[in-house]
Amino acid sequence: MTDNELVVDEYKEELFKNFFAQLPENFKTAEIHSQIRAVYDFAYKAHYGVRRKGGKQEPYITHPVSVALIVANEIGLGISSVLSALLHDVVEDTEYTREDIASQFGESIANIVEGLTKITNVYDAKQNTQAETFKKMLLSIPHDARVAFIKIADRLHNMRTMDEMPDGTRQIKAGENLYVYVPIAYQLGLYDIKNELEDTSFKYAHPGRYIEMAQYVEATATARNELISNFKLSLMRVLVRTGITCRLAVITKSLFTTWSMMQETGKTFQEIDNYQTVRIVFDPETDEEDEIFNTHYRLYASVINNFPEKTDSKRDYVLAPKKNGFKALVFQVMFGGNWVEVQILTAEDDMVARRGYSLKKANRSGLDVLKQNLQTFDPHEDASDLMNRFRSLSSISTIFVFTPKGDILELPKGSTVLDFAFAIHDKMGQHCLGASLGQKIVPINYVLKTTDQATILTSPSTKPCPEWLEYAKSDKARQWLENFFKQNSEKDKSEIVRGRQEFNKLMRDNRVIPNLILTSKILAHYKLNNNDELYRKIARQEISFEELIDCIKRIKSIIDGTKLHRREGNISAQNNDRNSRFVEIDYKKPLLIDKNIPYMLSACCYPIAGDDALACTDEDGVVFIHKRECENARKLSATKGKQTTKVIWGEDIEPALASINVQGTDRKGIIKDIATLLFESNIGIKSIDMSEDDGVFVGTILLYVTNTSQLDIIISQLTTIQGIVKANRINHSGDRS
C-alpha cells in the first residue's frame, strides 16, 4: 500500500466513523451498521477523486454524507431514505446505473435514487426546464414522498455551503428555494428547515434587504433580549403555581418572514409584535385527549389572569390544528409595555411544530394533506401553471370559519364569502349571492376573518362573471372559476394571443419599442381599459394597422418632444438603425441599462435606476426589468433562472415612474405644499391622490424620478412637511417596499 493510499484509507475510515456516530441511536444496530457501511463504500468508490465546487474543494463524498445526516437527524426518516441519500448523486454524476444499485441494494432504494435522478435531469429545449423539474418533484410526492424529502435535504446542505459559489448560481438557487422549496418544507411541517432555507436564500436573493434586517435585529437585540428574559422569569413564577411541569422556549421568526410581514403590513421592525414567541411546552400526564385539552386551557387561564391579553389575539389550533400538523394555543399578552406572543403546546406537538413529526406518531399530517392536494393536479398541465397552483396552496396564513352547523373550515388569509361557498360545495360557489353573518348580509367579496360563522345565500339565476376571479383567494375557488372561464373563452383567448402577436410584429416592423407610457396613451386614445381589449380589437380588425401606426406616431412625437415624460423604451435617433430584433442578452453577464438599450420597466413593481433588479426577455423578445424582490421576479428566478441576468444601471437613465404612500393628519393646504415641494425639486408629477377620514389622510403620489437616490431625497423632504407622519415607496400593487 502506497503512502497516498494509506492517507485515503485513513480519511475514508475517519469520515465513516464520524458519520455513523452522528446517526440516531435507533440506527446503532449491527444489521443497520452493515447496510450503511456497504452503501457508504459504494458511494465513496463512485465519487472517488471528485471534489465539490467552491473554495474549499472538499471531497465530493462529504456532500451525500451530510445529506444523509440531515435526512436522519433533522427530517427523521428511516434507513432506506438514509441509504438513498448516500447514493442520491451516483446515477446522475458517475458511470454507475440504476441497475447497478438495484442489483446490490434492492429495488426500493434504486427506485428512490431513480426518482431523484429523473427530477434532476429534465431537459427539453421547448419547455421551461426548471419549472418542469419542480413539477416532476411535486407530482412524485403522492407516490413516494421520500424523493421530495431527500431533495429538500440536498438543497439545505447546498445552501449551507453556498458562500464560495458564483453570485449567479447563488441567486438562482435562492430564487428556487423561496419559490418552491420553502413552501414545500412549510407544508410538510419542516419549520426549522423552512426558516433556515428562507434566511440563507434571503441573504443571497436580496443582500441589501438582508443586511438591513440584520441591522434591525442587532440594533434592538439588547432591549428585546431583556424584555423576553424578564417575561420568562415572570411567566415561570406563574406556571410554577399551576403544578404542571413546563419548560419555556423562545421561537424566532426568520428574517425573511419578518421582512415579508413588514412589506405586507407597512409596519416597522419595532412594530412587529411576534418576531419572537415564548413557547410553553408541557408533558401530559395522560394520553387522554380531554385531559390534554384541559391542561392547555389551565395554563392559558393562568397566563391571562396575570398578564393582560390582547383582544381577539387567541388562535385555538388545539381544537382546529393547522394542515401541516401545528397544534397549539396561540395568543398575545402585555408585558413591559409590549405585546408578546405566547404558544402553549405539548412536547410532542413542539417536535411536530419544528420538524413535522413526533417520536410517538409516525404519520405526518402535513404530508397527508399535501398528498391529497397534489393528487388533484393534472399531470398534463403546463408546468408554470401547476407551480402557480401549488403556490396558492402554500399560503402560510390561514383563517378558520364556522358553517351554520358548527363545522370548521380552514381557508387562506384574505378569503372571501365566495371562497367559503366553494369550500362547502362547487354548486354553492357557482350560484353564490352573498352570505349571512348573524344579522348582517354581506356580498360575495366580503373578506372573512377567523371565528366568523357564515350562512351562504344562493340563487339558481346567479352565474359566475370574470370579476369573481378577483374575489377568489383559495385555490379551489380559483381553479373552478379558471376552468369555467377557460371552457367558455377559448375563442376569446386565441383572439387576444393573435392580437398581441400582431401588435408586437407591427411594433418591430416599424422599429418601435412598446413601453408603459406609450401603451397607456394608446389605451386612452381608444378608450380601452387594458391591453387585452386592444389585442382583441386588433384581432377582430376593429382597429386597422394604418390607424394604429398613425396613432402611435402622433403619441411618440409628443413623448419624444417632452424630455420629462421620456421613459424606458422610447425610440431615439440612435435606434433608427436597429434591425427588427430588440436586443439579445448574454445571460452569463450582467446587462448594462442605459438610454440606448430598449427595455420595459415592469408595471408589477415599478423598478427605477438603483434598484436591485434582474432582466429577462419575453416570448416576443422584449426586455423586461423587475425589482428582484418582486413576486414575479422570484418566480422568474425560480422557473427561468438561466434566462435572467442581473441589471447594472448606467448613468444616463430616463426618468421612471415611482409611487409614494404618504400618511398624516389632514390640514388645509397640505396638497399644495406637496406639489410645491415637487415642483421646486424639478420632479415630474403624474398624480396626487388623497383621501381623508376623521382628520387622518392617506395618499398616493405618482412621480417621475431618475434613480433611487433622488427618490430617497424626495421621501425625506416630504416628511418635513407639517402634517405628514410617514412616507414610503410603494410598488404598483400597493405593497410598501
XYZ file of C-alpha atoms in Angstrom:
737
model
C 0.000 0.000 0.000
C 1.397 3.389 -1.012
C 1.510 6.421 1.261
C -1.262 8.079 -0.785
C -3.479 5.024 -0.498
C -2.861 4.950 3.250
C -3.920 8.601 3.574
C -7.045 7.923 1.513
C -7.987 4.920 3.627
C -7.488 6.885 6.839
C -9.723 9.700 5.541
C -12.354 7.227 4.395
C -12.455 5.450 7.740
C -12.424 8.657 9.796
C -15.278 10.123 7.735
C -17.392 6.988 8.159
C -16.674 6.817 11.886
C -17.820 10.423 12.375
C -20.832 9.880 10.119
C -22.103 6.784 11.903
C -21.522 8.328 15.328
C -23.867 11.209 14.443
C -26.768 8.970 13.410
C -29.706 8.497 15.842
C -29.497 5.698 18.387
C -32.087 3.548 16.595
C -29.570 3.180 13.744
C -26.910 1.711 16.043
C -27.550 -1.985 15.371
C -25.186 -4.460 13.754
C -27.557 -5.075 10.843
C -28.007 -1.376 10.051
C -24.287 -0.746 10.513
C -23.586 -3.405 7.897
C -26.107 -1.902 5.450
C -24.810 1.632 5.860
C -21.198 0.513 5.562
C -21.858 -1.270 2.273
C -23.654 1.701 0.736
C -21.054 4.147 2.056
C -18.234 2.129 0.492
C -20.090 2.035 -2.835
C -20.754 5.817 -2.795
C -17.164 6.549 -1.773
C -15.833 4.489 -4.668
C -18.310 6.075 -7.126
C -17.305 9.633 -6.202
C -13.618 8.862 -5.627
C -11.324 11.635 -6.836
C -14.144 14.156 -7.388
C -14.212 17.353 -5.382
C -17.036 19.777 -4.676
C -17.182 23.101 -6.449
C -16.227 26.139 -4.426
C -13.294 27.446 -2.471
C -12.794 24.555 -0.023
C -12.688 21.858 -2.731
C -13.773 19.132 -0.280
C -14.042 15.528 -1.478
C -17.470 15.125 -3.050
C -18.402 12.262 -0.716
C -18.838 14.808 2.108
C -21.974 16.068 0.374
C -24.028 12.812 0.279
C -22.832 12.022 3.820
C -24.102 15.408 5.037
C -27.405 14.963 3.181
C -27.854 11.547 4.793
C -27.328 13.080 8.264
C -29.953 15.758 7.548
C -32.372 13.064 6.386
C -31.835 11.060 9.576
C -31.461 13.765 12.244
C -33.398 16.785 11.009
C -36.155 15.190 8.926
C -36.426 11.916 10.852
C -36.637 9.413 8.005
C -35.645 5.757 8.166
C -32.840 3.564 6.943
C -33.986 3.313 3.288
C -34.020 7.102 2.981
C -30.583 7.427 4.589
C -29.121 4.832 2.221
C -30.780 6.556 -0.750
C -29.375 9.905 0.384
C -25.871 8.441 0.360
C -26.473 7.317 -3.228
C -28.572 10.245 -4.470
C -25.966 11.617 -6.933
C -24.415 8.338 -8.061
C -26.547 7.702 -11.167
C -26.532 11.356 -12.180
C -22.820 12.063 -11.713
C -20.956 8.756 -12.137
C -20.703 5.802 -14.504
C -22.920 3.615 -12.303
C -26.525 2.921 -13.343
C -29.832 2.287 -11.657
C -29.366 -1.410 -12.401
C -26.049 -1.399 -10.530
C -27.777 -0.010 -7.434
C -30.737 -2.373 -7.746
C -28.519 -5.428 -8.029
C -26.548 -4.530 -4.894
C -29.073 -2.748 -2.660
C -32.548 -3.679 -3.891
C -35.369 -2.215 -5.971
C -36.738 0.079 -3.260
C -33.535 2.103 -2.923
C -32.956 2.007 -6.684
C -36.439 3.458 -7.257
C -35.786 6.355 -4.890
C -32.427 7.131 -6.496
C -34.023 6.877 -9.942
C -36.746 9.287 -8.858
C -34.140 11.780 -7.644
C -32.196 11.425 -10.893
C -35.271 11.914 -13.078
C -36.205 15.033 -11.166
C -32.742 16.489 -11.668
C -32.447 15.567 -15.354
C -35.481 17.115 -17.016
C -34.131 18.578 -20.220
C -36.407 19.760 -23.021
C -35.391 22.720 -25.128
C -39.015 23.542 -25.895
C -40.023 23.723 -22.252
C -39.005 25.583 -19.142
C -36.576 23.048 -17.651
C -36.641 24.429 -14.111
C -40.436 24.569 -13.926
C -40.588 21.033 -15.352
C -38.132 19.878 -12.687
C -40.301 21.256 -9.897
C -43.455 19.883 -11.482
C -41.924 16.405 -11.594
C -40.850 16.650 -7.968
C -44.311 17.752 -6.797
C -46.119 15.050 -8.758
C -43.774 12.407 -7.299
C -44.837 13.186 -3.725
C -48.134 11.209 -3.703
C -46.229 8.129 -4.948
C -43.097 8.329 -2.798
C -42.542 11.436 -0.706
C -39.049 10.292 0.273
C -37.816 11.711 -3.026
C -39.008 15.213 -2.073
C -37.638 14.917 1.480
C -34.181 13.961 0.183
C -34.276 16.794 -2.389
C -35.006 19.251 0.427
C -32.105 17.825 2.456
C -29.884 18.068 -0.632
C -30.861 21.706 -1.156
C -30.410 22.528 2.546
C -26.827 21.244 2.537
C -26.108 23.075 -0.722
C -27.256 26.339 0.884
C -25.090 25.682 3.938
C -22.061 25.526 1.633
C -23.060 28.210 -0.884
C -20.713 31.037 0.139
C -17.948 30.012 -2.258
C -20.217 29.623 -5.290
C -20.575 32.259 -8.076
C -23.103 35.023 -7.448
C -25.270 33.937 -10.382
C -25.578 30.396 -9.042
C -26.448 31.687 -5.572
C -29.142 33.973 -6.996
C -30.745 31.164 -8.983
C -30.707 28.673 -6.095
C -32.057 31.289 -3.681
C -34.904 32.109 -6.054
C -35.770 28.427 -6.436
C -35.803 27.995 -2.666
C -38.124 30.919 -1.932
C -40.472 29.969 -4.740
C -40.564 26.180 -4.385
C -38.607 24.502 -1.593
C -39.683 26.819 1.230
C -43.427 26.292 0.532
C -42.889 22.525 0.314
C -40.938 22.497 3.584
C -43.676 24.552 5.240
C -46.467 22.262 4.073
C -44.509 19.236 5.267
C -44.162 20.869 8.690
C -40.364 21.173 8.422
C -40.443 24.541 10.149
C -36.799 24.607 11.262
C -35.628 23.749 7.758
C -38.050 26.260 6.237
C -36.599 29.002 8.439
C -33.022 28.156 7.518
C -33.774 27.914 3.799
C -35.595 31.244 3.943
C -32.785 33.125 5.615
C -29.919 31.659 3.579
C -31.913 32.370 0.422
C -32.829 35.857 1.618
C -29.119 36.536 2.155
C -28.298 35.767 -1.489
C -31.516 36.824 -3.248
C -31.832 40.236 -1.558
C -28.456 41.001 0.067
C -29.278 44.672 0.701
C -32.563 43.880 2.403
C -30.942 41.056 4.364
C -28.288 43.431 5.725
C -30.998 45.951 6.673
C -32.932 43.297 8.591
C -29.783 42.007 10.308
C -29.027 45.564 11.401
C -32.569 45.997 12.740
C -32.166 42.801 14.781
C -28.761 43.821 16.118
C -29.890 47.352 16.995
C -32.847 46.080 19.033
C -31.217 42.929 20.447
C -30.348 44.282 23.903
C -33.787 45.687 24.665
C -35.595 42.705 23.134
C -33.486 40.092 24.957
C -34.015 41.907 28.245
C -37.781 42.017 27.653
C -38.007 38.315 26.785
C -35.756 37.261 29.685
C -37.788 39.238 32.217
C -41.038 37.924 30.778
C -39.804 34.327 31.008
C -38.893 34.823 34.686
C -42.290 36.328 35.479
C -44.081 33.681 33.438
C -42.263 30.810 35.138
C -43.318 32.121 38.565
C -46.919 31.961 37.357
C -46.574 28.493 35.832
C -44.947 27.006 38.937
C -48.145 27.700 40.856
C -50.139 25.515 38.433
C -48.235 22.394 39.464
C -47.802 21.465 35.786
C -44.254 20.630 34.692
C -43.328 23.008 31.886
C -40.328 24.372 30.078
C -40.045 27.623 28.160
C -38.522 28.073 24.722
C -38.111 31.144 22.549
C -39.025 30.762 18.873
C -37.653 33.370 16.481
C -39.168 34.055 13.073
C -36.899 34.021 10.058
C -35.623 37.372 8.840
C -37.342 36.757 5.505
C -40.732 36.108 7.106
C -40.370 39.218 9.254
C -39.325 41.313 6.265
C -42.301 39.983 4.268
C -44.642 40.939 7.130
C -43.173 44.434 7.103
C -43.837 44.718 3.356
C -47.372 43.379 3.698
C -48.451 45.488 6.681
C -46.316 48.602 6.323
C -45.130 48.126 9.911
C -41.597 48.895 11.024
C -39.445 46.161 12.566
C -40.143 47.600 16.021
C -43.898 47.345 15.362
C -43.776 43.617 14.559
C -45.016 42.112 17.820
C -44.349 38.430 17.146
C -40.776 38.384 15.846
C -40.056 36.246 18.905
C -42.558 33.927 20.547
C -42.377 32.397 24.021
C -43.439 28.764 23.828
C -44.790 26.933 26.916
C -44.069 23.213 26.438
C -45.549 20.616 28.792
C -45.552 16.816 29.086
C -49.110 15.486 29.555
C -49.634 13.152 32.486
C -52.091 11.123 30.424
C -52.798 10.322 26.777
C -56.480 11.203 27.125
C -57.335 13.997 24.673
C -59.829 15.699 27.002
C -57.262 15.926 29.774
C -54.612 17.271 27.406
C -57.084 19.853 26.107
C -57.949 20.894 29.657
C -54.237 21.269 30.517
C -53.824 23.687 27.614
C -56.620 25.836 28.987
C -55.477 25.619 32.608
C -52.127 27.048 31.549
C -53.829 29.622 29.317
C -56.070 30.783 32.171
C -53.075 31.131 34.487
C -51.221 33.282 31.961
C -54.067 35.680 31.077
C -55.013 36.055 34.745
C -51.565 37.523 35.348
C -50.854 39.313 32.067
C -53.435 41.356 30.104
C -54.477 39.537 26.934
C -54.701 41.317 23.584
C -58.290 41.353 22.339
C -59.037 38.846 19.547
C -55.456 37.543 19.544
C -56.245 33.946 20.604
C -55.995 31.248 17.921
C -57.104 27.766 19.001
C -55.041 25.355 16.910
C -55.660 22.654 19.528
C -59.310 22.472 18.575
C -58.553 23.038 14.884
C -54.902 22.138 14.078
C -53.244 23.605 11.014
C -52.982 21.417 7.939
C -49.244 20.920 8.439
C -49.901 19.456 11.915
C -49.233 22.548 14.050
C -51.306 22.177 17.237
C -51.160 24.852 19.965
C -52.950 27.670 21.737
C -51.581 30.972 20.414
C -52.300 34.413 21.897
C -50.634 37.682 22.888
C -50.250 39.317 26.306
C -48.935 42.656 27.513
C -45.617 42.782 29.343
C -43.323 45.735 29.862
C -45.372 47.896 27.521
C -45.061 45.392 24.667
C -47.260 42.672 23.222
C -45.596 39.264 23.490
C -46.858 36.202 21.610
C -47.281 33.036 23.699
C -47.835 29.479 22.477
C -48.950 26.542 24.645
C -48.358 23.021 23.355
C -47.280 19.545 24.373
C -43.700 18.308 23.998
C -44.850 16.026 21.209
C -46.578 18.883 19.374
C -43.489 21.040 19.881
C -41.490 18.470 17.926
C -44.176 18.408 15.228
C -44.071 22.214 15.093
C -40.326 22.166 14.459
C -39.839 19.037 12.349
C -43.245 17.877 11.131
C -43.246 14.587 13.018
C -43.020 13.215 16.555
C -41.437 10.129 18.076
C -44.826 8.812 19.207
C -46.713 9.344 15.953
C -45.117 8.185 12.726
C -47.620 9.866 10.402
C -47.033 13.398 9.142
C -50.323 15.261 8.799
C -48.713 17.913 6.611
C -47.561 15.233 4.185
C -51.008 13.612 4.179
C -52.685 16.905 3.243
C -50.062 17.709 0.621
C -50.502 14.280 -0.981
C -54.264 14.756 -1.034
C -53.967 18.156 -2.702
C -51.384 17.066 -5.246
C -53.486 14.093 -6.323
C -55.980 16.605 -7.767
C -53.314 18.179 -10.010
C -53.409 17.429 -13.731
C -50.053 15.880 -14.775
C -50.595 17.295 -18.278
C -50.989 20.855 -17.008
C -48.391 23.413 -18.054
C -45.520 23.381 -15.548
C -45.698 27.109 -14.774
C -49.478 26.972 -14.264
C -49.097 23.965 -11.995
C -46.460 25.785 -9.955
C -48.755 28.790 -9.584
C -51.496 26.484 -8.379
C -49.169 24.910 -5.850
C -48.066 28.359 -4.647
C -51.667 29.307 -3.997
C -51.984 26.191 -1.821
C -48.924 27.267 0.139
C -50.345 30.279 1.951
C -48.757 30.289 5.410
C -51.501 32.470 6.892
C -54.910 30.846 7.361
C -58.268 31.598 8.939
C -60.952 29.321 10.412
C -64.599 29.938 9.537
C -67.621 28.154 11.003
C -70.503 26.701 8.991
C -74.100 27.055 10.340
C -73.750 23.518 11.751
C -70.595 24.487 13.647
C -68.118 22.692 11.382
C -64.781 24.457 10.926
C -63.267 25.144 7.506
C -59.663 26.344 7.084
C -59.119 28.951 4.355
C -56.192 31.143 3.239
C -55.996 34.505 4.975
C -57.893 37.083 2.912
C -60.524 34.570 1.762
C -63.933 35.885 0.833
C -67.508 34.674 1.088
C -67.045 33.254 -2.422
C -64.105 31.110 -1.240
C -66.161 29.852 1.684
C -69.023 28.908 -0.652
C -66.719 26.888 -2.920
C -65.133 25.237 0.137
C -68.568 23.871 1.022
C -69.634 22.782 -2.478
C -68.954 23.722 -6.111
C -72.632 24.387 -6.850
C -72.911 26.636 -3.813
C -69.981 28.632 -5.099
C -71.333 28.753 -8.644
C -74.637 30.280 -7.528
C -73.393 32.330 -4.554
C -75.189 35.625 -3.898
C -73.532 36.510 -0.616
C -73.704 35.365 2.994
C -75.436 35.994 6.266
C -73.187 36.735 9.242
C -75.653 36.735 12.105
C -77.995 39.642 11.373
C -75.724 41.146 8.701
C -75.911 40.348 4.988
C -72.557 40.656 3.185
C -71.597 40.396 -0.535
C -69.511 37.650 -2.116
C -66.334 39.743 -1.982
C -66.607 40.300 1.791
C -63.307 39.278 3.430
C -63.902 36.786 6.234
C -61.988 36.589 9.481
C -61.322 33.802 11.963
C -64.364 32.786 14.073
C -66.908 34.182 11.560
C -69.968 31.944 11.225
C -71.383 32.305 7.721
C -74.544 31.054 6.013
C -74.182 31.109 2.237
C -77.035 32.646 0.215
C -77.577 31.268 -3.310
C -79.799 31.777 -6.340
C -80.129 29.489 -9.395
C -80.055 32.549 -11.645
C -76.651 33.701 -10.342
C -73.773 32.863 -12.701
C -70.007 33.467 -12.414
C -68.634 36.588 -14.043
C -64.948 37.491 -14.689
C -64.854 39.802 -11.654
C -65.238 36.730 -9.446
C -61.605 35.808 -10.136
C -60.613 38.995 -8.302
C -62.638 37.889 -5.269
C -61.368 34.296 -5.156
C -58.306 33.746 -2.946
C -58.467 29.986 -2.337
C -57.054 27.507 -4.811
C -60.290 25.534 -5.046
C -62.386 28.585 -5.970
C -59.816 29.931 -8.428
C -59.310 26.548 -10.087
C -63.054 26.031 -10.566
C -63.536 29.554 -11.941
C -60.486 29.323 -14.214
C -61.779 26.055 -15.675
C -65.250 27.578 -16.089
C -63.979 30.626 -17.945
C -61.448 28.573 -19.892
C -64.218 26.399 -21.273
C -66.216 29.492 -22.224
C -63.438 31.679 -23.547
C -61.078 29.647 -25.743
C -62.077 31.777 -28.734
C -61.566 34.990 -26.751
C -58.171 33.802 -25.538
C -56.985 32.901 -29.041
C -58.049 36.352 -30.248
C -56.009 38.028 -27.510
C -52.933 35.936 -28.325
C -53.278 36.617 -32.050
C -53.845 40.326 -31.444
C -50.817 40.573 -29.154
C -48.613 38.837 -31.720
C -49.861 41.157 -34.485
C -49.330 44.214 -32.275
C -45.748 43.230 -31.377
C -44.947 42.394 -35.026
C -46.287 45.791 -36.047
C -44.047 47.434 -33.443
C -40.976 45.523 -34.617
C -41.638 46.199 -38.299
C -41.843 49.903 -37.529
C -38.900 49.805 -35.111
C -40.934 50.976 -32.156
C -40.308 49.597 -28.664
C -43.559 49.454 -26.662
C -43.358 50.925 -23.155
C -45.748 51.695 -20.330
C -46.353 55.340 -21.254
C -46.859 54.569 -24.955
C -49.272 51.694 -24.353
C -51.220 53.613 -21.681
C -51.702 56.507 -24.114
C -52.817 54.113 -26.874
C -55.401 52.652 -24.497
C -56.550 56.130 -23.517
C -56.858 57.153 -27.195
C -59.157 54.213 -27.944
C -60.907 54.461 -24.535
C -59.897 50.907 -23.600
C -59.371 49.519 -20.084
C -56.465 47.133 -20.672
C -54.129 45.571 -23.224
C -56.386 42.551 -23.764
C -59.150 44.805 -25.104
C -56.662 46.373 -27.517
C -55.401 42.988 -28.715
C -58.957 41.727 -29.125
C -59.905 44.695 -31.323
C -56.747 44.268 -33.417
C -57.519 40.569 -33.961
C -61.100 41.399 -34.957
C -59.772 44.127 -37.288
C -61.845 46.713 -35.424
C -58.602 48.733 -35.300
C -56.645 48.830 -38.545
C -52.850 48.715 -38.683
C -52.737 52.019 -40.575
C -54.866 53.745 -37.966
C -52.815 52.265 -35.098
C -49.453 53.288 -36.616
C -50.743 56.816 -37.204
C -51.886 56.976 -33.571
C -48.513 55.686 -32.311
C -46.542 58.194 -34.385
C -48.574 61.093 -33.002
C -48.176 59.853 -29.418
C -44.442 59.263 -29.897
C -43.869 62.729 -31.256
C -45.408 64.145 -28.074
C -43.388 61.828 -25.799
C -40.077 62.433 -27.604
C -40.668 66.164 -27.580
C -41.097 66.261 -23.802
C -37.892 65.216 -22.001
C -39.696 64.812 -18.696
C -42.036 62.125 -19.996
C -39.484 60.096 -21.950
C -39.122 56.656 -20.364
C -37.529 53.309 -20.690
C -38.420 52.140 -24.186
C -38.736 55.364 -26.218
C -37.000 55.322 -29.565
C -34.378 57.982 -30.290
C -32.438 58.685 -33.473
C -29.840 56.223 -32.237
C -32.387 53.415 -32.510
C -33.387 54.062 -36.096
C -30.654 51.835 -37.491
C -31.644 48.855 -35.351
C -32.907 45.754 -37.083
C -36.255 44.221 -36.185
C -34.811 42.258 -33.255
C -34.994 44.124 -29.986
C -31.896 43.071 -28.041
C -30.009 39.871 -27.335
C -28.905 39.165 -23.781
C -25.858 37.198 -22.723
C -27.381 35.707 -19.581
C -23.956 34.837 -18.214
C -23.120 38.538 -17.852
C -24.902 41.441 -16.122
C -26.899 43.654 -18.509
C -25.922 47.322 -18.618
C -29.018 49.510 -18.872
C -28.795 52.965 -20.411
C -30.873 55.079 -22.759
C -29.500 53.220 -25.813
C -30.907 49.879 -24.657
C -34.612 49.288 -25.475
C -36.350 47.840 -22.446
C -39.545 47.978 -20.379
C -39.879 48.603 -16.662
C -42.406 46.091 -15.359
C -45.632 47.590 -14.054
C -45.873 44.945 -11.316
C -43.089 46.550 -9.268
C -42.073 49.882 -10.875
C -38.275 49.425 -10.824
C -36.122 52.526 -11.107
C -32.393 53.041 -11.588
C -30.539 51.977 -8.459
C -32.897 49.125 -7.576
C -31.519 45.608 -7.216
C -33.085 44.259 -10.413
C -32.996 41.477 -12.959
C -33.656 41.425 -16.718
C -35.354 38.823 -18.878
C -36.933 38.660 -22.330
C -40.477 37.594 -23.087
C -41.501 35.356 -25.979
C -41.603 38.370 -28.299
C -38.036 39.421 -27.487
C -38.946 42.421 -25.325
C -36.542 43.017 -22.414
C -38.347 43.430 -19.097
C -36.808 44.737 -15.880
C -38.111 43.622 -12.463
C -37.104 44.573 -8.940
C -35.506 41.422 -7.581
C -37.809 41.398 -4.542
C -40.904 41.474 -6.794
C -43.010 38.315 -6.617
C -42.845 37.941 -10.398
C -39.060 38.270 -10.253
C -38.919 35.495 -7.663
C -40.985 33.327 -9.970
C -38.718 34.097 -12.932
C -35.591 33.367 -10.871
C -37.036 30.047 -9.770
C -38.544 28.861 -13.056
C -36.351 30.598 -15.654
C -33.229 31.382 -13.668
C -30.855 30.646 -16.551
C -32.771 33.091 -18.778
C -32.430 36.005 -16.346
C -29.494 38.213 -15.536
C -28.505 40.917 -13.104
C -29.069 44.551 -14.105
C -26.338 47.183 -13.898
C -27.744 50.696 -14.177
C -25.896 53.168 -16.377
C -25.518 56.871 -15.665
C -27.818 58.173 -18.403
C -31.248 56.801 -17.498
C -34.561 58.377 -18.451
C -36.921 59.294 -15.571
C -39.136 56.414 -14.469
C -42.423 56.239 -12.611
C -42.347 55.700 -8.842
C -45.128 55.634 -6.280
C -45.066 57.039 -2.748
C -47.551 56.418 0.051
C -47.988 59.311 2.490
C -49.923 59.327 5.780
C -50.602 62.002 8.337
C -53.038 64.451 9.873
C -55.136 66.454 7.458
C -54.919 70.220 7.197
C -55.811 72.862 4.659
C -53.114 73.401 2.032
C -51.193 70.141 2.500
C -51.628 69.059 -1.137
C -50.398 72.484 -2.287
C -47.302 72.103 -0.073
C -46.588 68.660 -1.562
C -46.973 69.934 -5.126
C -44.776 72.964 -4.407
C -42.013 70.773 -2.964
C -42.035 68.515 -6.011
C -42.148 71.428 -8.454
C -39.211 73.166 -6.773
C -37.272 69.877 -6.896
C -37.926 69.703 -10.663
C -39.841 66.426 -10.217
C -42.475 65.459 -12.773
C -45.828 64.638 -11.174
C -48.242 62.189 -12.739
C -50.885 62.311 -9.997
C -51.581 63.077 -6.333
C -54.487 61.159 -4.821
C -55.580 61.820 -1.231
C -58.404 60.532 0.965
C -59.357 61.784 4.437
C -61.238 60.109 7.264
C -61.811 61.707 10.651
C -58.871 64.088 10.349
C -56.380 61.448 9.141
C -55.333 61.269 5.488
C -53.726 58.611 3.321
C -52.433 59.455 -0.122
C -50.541 58.161 -3.123
C -48.162 60.245 -5.235
C -47.074 59.070 -8.686
C -43.995 60.877 -9.946
C -41.045 60.545 -12.315
C -37.595 60.168 -10.775
C -34.158 59.442 -12.190
C -32.984 56.943 -9.566
C -33.420 55.603 -6.041
C -31.176 58.295 -4.536
C -33.413 61.036 -5.883
C -36.487 59.172 -4.643
C -34.993 58.792 -1.142
C -34.325 62.535 -1.014
C -37.925 63.301 -2.039
C -39.314 60.907 0.604
C -37.113 62.505 3.259
C -38.229 66.006 2.222
C -41.907 65.007 2.268
C -41.666 64.036 5.944
C -40.596 67.612 6.760
C -43.973 68.944 5.591
C -46.244 69.764 8.509
C -48.850 67.022 8.985
C -47.048 64.220 7.114
C -46.182 61.476 9.598
C -44.930 58.747 7.264
C -43.818 58.463 3.636
C -42.910 55.160 1.978
C -42.169 53.981 -1.526
C -44.758 51.520 -2.791
C -44.909 49.400 -5.876
C -47.720 49.263 -8.411
C -49.733 46.692 -6.456
C -49.646 48.912 -3.379
C -47.171 46.908 -1.312
C -44.636 49.014 0.591
C -41.030 48.423 -0.315
